[in-house]
Amino acid sequence: MNVVIKADPKAVTEFACEMVRERLAHDRYRVLGLPTGGTPVLLYQALIASYQRGEVDFAEVITFNLDEYLGLEPTHPQSYRRFMEENLFSHVNIRPENIHFLSGLPDDIDEHCADYERKIVEAGGINLQILGLGRDGHIGFNEPTSSLRSRTRDKTLTKATIEDNRRYFAREEDVPRWALTMGVGTIMDAHEILLLATGRNKADAMKAMVEGPMTAMCPGSVLQVHPRVTVVCDEAAAAKLDHDAYYRWMEENDYRMQGFLDEQRRRVESN
Ligand code: GLP
């Protein structure tokens, strides 16, 4: 796990935006897995600004969103489908047929989820999966106790998650209790993962995810065994990490290592 600690959400956003831009441009990544929630909003704004400056192109990009509330129409103001439309899709040149979403009103849940998995495979798999982190350590809507090998399916939300999402709905009883979500195993199949966490209320989940034991009680902790994960967080979310000095040291030395590798390459080329 590569843990990058930045001063504030703005710096987290700059880092994440640069990484997404670089992957789309240089590594020719095409398939993105996308999250919703408050955390990625700044990233989406930065990507829109980048697109407007001509730095990033979504014409060939294919997206799969992580999850959707069960019971909400795609046009419902609080549906994740609508969230993505308002916060990213309607502002960039992504092709509507390249946007994939779980339905909040599927005819047959199992068939619908299996079909979503099939579509991810048909697209060639997810190149870069972007994630947020729930206060209880969930990723997507994989709440604590989710099987670490789970696939796309329905999930009952915890009361804590319902409380967290209460702010988006008029009344508590309007907050959906169930969702469809990519499974933990589905997320783990991505080639590379970028997780964003900001704010003090994520400090416990960050500690459990990065430095705790790998456990279904903190589904995010499974990322410890993924070979290409970058966690970028602000100081507030990093507040409870014990090894923060090492993460900072590592980042500092990564740049130095790049210099060392460039120097080596020059030496080989000049011989
Ligand atoms: C929801 C989403 C997650 C998201 C989490 C945290 O539960 N399903 O994908 O990571 O909220 O949201 P926020 O970024 O608003 O803290």
PDB file of C-alpha atoms in Angstrom, residues 143-260:
ATOM      1  CA  GLU A 143     -20.392  -3.050   5.003  1.00  0.00           C
ATOM      2  CA  PRO A 144     -18.462  -4.741   7.832  1.00  0.00           C
ATOM      3  CA  THR A 145     -18.858  -8.556   7.709  1.00  0.00           C
ATOM      4  CA  SER A 146     -18.932  -8.482   3.887  1.00  0.00           C
ATOM      5  CA  SER A 147     -17.128 -11.481   2.485  1.00  0.00           C
ATOM      6  CA  LEU A 148     -13.709 -10.391   1.315  1.00  0.00           C
ATOM      7  CA  ARG A 149     -14.326 -12.423  -1.858  1.00  0.00           C
ATOM      8  CA  SER A 150     -17.868 -11.163  -2.465  1.00  0.00           C
ATOM      9  CA  ARG A 151     -19.096 -10.309  -5.940  1.00  0.00           C
ATOM     10  CA  THR A 152     -21.684  -7.726  -7.033  1.00  0.00           C
ATOM     11  CA  ARG A 153     -24.842  -8.208  -4.981  1.00  0.00           C
ATOM     12  CA  ASP A 154     -27.394  -6.583  -2.707  1.00  0.00           C
ATOM     13  CA  LYS A 155     -26.399  -5.411   0.742  1.00  0.00           C
ATOM     14  CA  THR A 156     -28.273  -4.136   3.792  1.00  0.00           C
ATOM     15  CA  LEU A 157     -26.772  -0.851   4.975  1.00  0.00           C
ATOM     16  CA  THR A 158     -25.683  -0.426   8.581  1.00  0.00           C
ATOM     17  CA  LYS A 159     -27.429   2.096  10.775  1.00  0.00           C
ATOM     18  CA  ALA A 160     -24.193   4.131  10.857  1.00  0.00           C
ATOM     19  CA  THR A 161     -24.161   4.369   7.040  1.00  0.00           C
ATOM     20  CA  ILE A 162     -27.835   5.296   6.977  1.00  0.00           C
ATOM     21  CA  GLU A 163     -27.087   8.041   9.532  1.00  0.00           C
ATOM     22  CA  ASP A 164     -24.161   9.304   7.438  1.00  0.00           C
ATOM     23  CA  ASN A 165     -26.340   9.481   4.344  1.00  0.00           C
ATOM     24  CA  ARG A 166     -29.246  11.077   6.205  1.00  0.00           C
ATOM     25  CA  ARG A 167     -27.908  14.557   5.303  1.00  0.00           C
ATOM     26  CA  TYR A 168     -28.830  14.016   1.647  1.00  0.00           C
ATOM     27  CA  PHE A 169     -32.480  13.112   2.313  1.00  0.00           C
ATOM     28  CA  ALA A 170     -35.401  15.122   3.683  1.00  0.00           C
ATOM     29  CA  ARG A 171     -36.410  12.522   6.290  1.00  0.00           C
ATOM     30  CA  GLU A 172     -34.612   9.607   7.883  1.00  0.00           C
ATOM     31  CA  GLU A 173     -37.252   7.184   6.621  1.00  0.00           C
ATOM     32  CA  ASP A 174     -36.424   8.270   3.058  1.00  0.00           C
ATOM     33  CA  VAL A 175     -32.850   6.936   3.284  1.00  0.00           C
ATOM     34  CA  PRO A 176     -32.718   3.587   1.475  1.00  0.00           C
ATOM     35  CA  ARG A 177     -31.829   0.585   3.621  1.00  0.00           C
ATOM     36  CA  TRP A 178     -30.448  -1.549   0.839  1.00  0.00           C
ATOM     37  CA  ALA A 179     -28.097  -1.112  -2.052  1.00  0.00           C
ATOM     38  CA  LEU A 180     -26.516  -3.023  -4.899  1.00  0.00           C
ATOM     39  CA  THR A 181     -22.747  -2.888  -4.783  1.00  0.00           C
ATOM     40  CA  MET A 182     -19.721  -4.309  -6.538  1.00  0.00           C
ATOM     41  CA  GLY A 183     -18.347  -6.952  -4.213  1.00  0.00           C
ATOM     42  CA  VAL A 184     -15.041  -6.749  -2.381  1.00  0.00           C
ATOM     43  CA  GLY A 185     -13.717  -9.432  -4.754  1.00  0.00           C
ATOM     44  CA  THR A 186     -14.952  -7.419  -7.748  1.00  0.00           C
ATOM     45  CA  ILE A 187     -13.075  -4.357  -6.489  1.00  0.00           C
ATOM     46  CA  MET A 188      -9.957  -6.441  -5.847  1.00  0.00           C
ATOM     47  CA  ASP A 189      -9.939  -7.560  -9.502  1.00  0.00           C
ATOM     48  CA  ALA A 190      -9.121  -3.996 -10.619  1.00  0.00           C
ATOM     49  CA  HIS A 191      -5.629  -3.563 -12.033  1.00  0.00           C
ATOM     50  CA  GLU A 192      -4.961  -0.539  -9.837  1.00  0.00           C
ATOM     51  CA  ILE A 193      -6.799   1.167  -6.981  1.00  0.00           C
ATOM     52  CA  LEU A 194      -6.815   4.774  -5.789  1.00  0.00           C
ATOM     53  CA  LEU A 195      -8.592   5.406  -2.474  1.00  0.00           C
ATOM     54  CA  LEU A 196      -9.342   8.920  -1.218  1.00  0.00           C
ATOM     55  CA  ALA A 197     -10.030   9.755   2.426  1.00  0.00           C
ATOM     56  CA  THR A 198     -10.424  13.199   3.934  1.00  0.00           C
ATOM     57  CA  GLY A 199     -11.588  14.564   7.265  1.00  0.00           C
ATOM     58  CA  ARG A 200     -11.298  13.663  10.919  1.00  0.00           C
ATOM     59  CA  ASN A 201     -14.299  11.338  10.839  1.00  0.00           C
ATOM     60  CA  LYS A 202     -12.294   8.958   8.609  1.00  0.00           C
ATOM     61  CA  ALA A 203      -9.294   8.679  10.962  1.00  0.00           C
ATOM     62  CA  ASP A 204     -10.479   5.487  12.719  1.00  0.00           C
ATOM     63  CA  ALA A 205     -11.409   3.785   9.451  1.00  0.00           C
ATOM     64  CA  MET A 206      -8.057   4.791   7.936  1.00  0.00           C
ATOM     65  CA  LYS A 207      -6.170   3.359  10.906  1.00  0.00           C
ATOM     66  CA  ALA A 208      -8.105   0.074  10.657  1.00  0.00           C
ATOM     67  CA  MET A 209      -7.752  -0.120   6.876  1.00  0.00           C
ATOM     68  CA  VAL A 210      -4.048   0.680   6.600  1.00  0.00           C
ATOM     69  CA  GLU A 211      -2.572  -0.631   9.840  1.00  0.00           C
ATOM     70  CA  GLY A 212      -5.171  -2.979  11.302  1.00  0.00           C
ATOM     71  CA  PRO A 213      -5.470  -6.699  10.651  1.00  0.00           C
ATOM     72  CA  MET A 214      -7.117  -7.760   7.406  1.00  0.00           C
ATOM     73  CA  THR A 215     -10.667  -8.489   8.430  1.00  0.00           C
ATOM     74  CA  ALA A 216     -14.203  -8.499   7.075  1.00  0.00           C
ATOM     75  CA  MET A 217     -15.017  -6.149   9.962  1.00  0.00           C
ATOM     76  CA  CYS A 218     -13.149  -3.484   7.970  1.00  0.00           C
ATOM     77  CA  PRO A 219     -13.639  -4.419   4.302  1.00  0.00           C
ATOM     78  CA  GLY A 220     -11.170  -1.717   3.184  1.00  0.00           C
ATOM     79  CA  SER A 221      -8.392  -3.616   4.981  1.00  0.00           C
ATOM     80  CA  VAL A 222      -8.398  -6.214   2.186  1.00  0.00           C
ATOM     81  CA  LEU A 223      -6.616  -3.610   0.050  1.00  0.00           C
ATOM     82  CA  GLN A 224      -3.502  -4.493   2.031  1.00  0.00           C
ATOM     83  CA  VAL A 225      -3.100  -7.547  -0.209  1.00  0.00           C
ATOM     84  CA  HIS A 226      -3.716  -5.755  -3.524  1.00  0.00           C
ATOM     85  CA  PRO A 227      -0.409  -5.150  -5.355  1.00  0.00           C
ATOM     86  CA  ARG A 228      -1.177  -1.654  -6.706  1.00  0.00           C
ATOM     87  CA  VAL A 229      -2.998   0.531  -4.197  1.00  0.00           C
ATOM     88  CA  THR A 230      -2.494   4.220  -3.540  1.00  0.00           C
ATOM     89  CA  VAL A 231      -4.272   5.694  -0.536  1.00  0.00           C
ATOM     90  CA  VAL A 232      -4.237   9.475  -0.600  1.00  0.00           C
ATOM     91  CA  CYS A 233      -5.542  11.241   2.490  1.00  0.00           C
ATOM     92  CA  ASP A 234      -5.344  14.560   4.272  1.00  0.00           C
ATOM     93  CA  GLU A 235      -3.693  15.203   7.646  1.00  0.00           C
ATOM     94  CA  ALA A 236      -7.032  14.927   9.441  1.00  0.00           C
ATOM     95  CA  ALA A 237      -7.770  11.442   8.085  1.00  0.00           C
ATOM     96  CA  ALA A 238      -4.154  10.394   8.759  1.00  0.00           C
ATOM     97  CA  ALA A 239      -4.278  11.594  12.386  1.00  0.00           C
ATOM     98  CA  LYS A 240      -4.444   8.117  13.948  1.00  0.00           C
ATOM     99  CA  LEU A 241      -1.845   6.378  11.784  1.00  0.00           C
ATOM    100  CA  ASP A 242       1.142   5.121  13.782  1.00  0.00           C
ATOM    101  CA  HIS A 243       3.519   4.828  10.863  1.00  0.00           C
ATOM    102  CA  ASP A 244       2.835   8.197   9.254  1.00  0.00           C
ATOM    103  CA  ALA A 245       6.512   9.165   9.499  1.00  0.00           C
ATOM    104  CA  TYR A 246       7.372   6.166   7.303  1.00  0.00           C
ATOM    105  CA  TYR A 247       4.712   7.030   4.704  1.00  0.00           C
ATOM    106  CA  ARG A 248       6.089  10.561   4.435  1.00  0.00           C
ATOM    107  CA  TRP A 249       9.667   9.241   4.280  1.00  0.00           C
ATOM    108  CA  MET A 250       8.632   6.792   1.581  1.00  0.00           C
ATOM    109  CA  GLU A 251       7.049   9.527  -0.549  1.00  0.00           C
ATOM    110  CA  GLU A 252      10.122  11.719  -0.192  1.00  0.00           C
ATOM    111  CA  ASN A 253      12.394   8.870  -1.187  1.00  0.00           C
ATOM    112  CA  ASP A 254      10.205   7.784  -4.085  1.00  0.00           C
ATOM    113  CA  TYR A 255      11.122  11.026  -5.826  1.00  0.00           C
ATOM    114  CA  ARG A 256      14.770  10.440  -4.996  1.00  0.00           C
ATOM    115  CA  MET A 257      14.489   6.901  -6.329  1.00  0.00           C
ATOM    116  CA  GLN A 258      13.061   8.278  -9.567  1.00  0.00           C
ATOM    117  CA  GLY A 259      16.137  10.511  -9.843  1.00  0.00           C
ATOM    118  CA  PHE A 260      18.383   7.526  -9.162  1.00  0.00           C
TER     119      PHE A 260
END
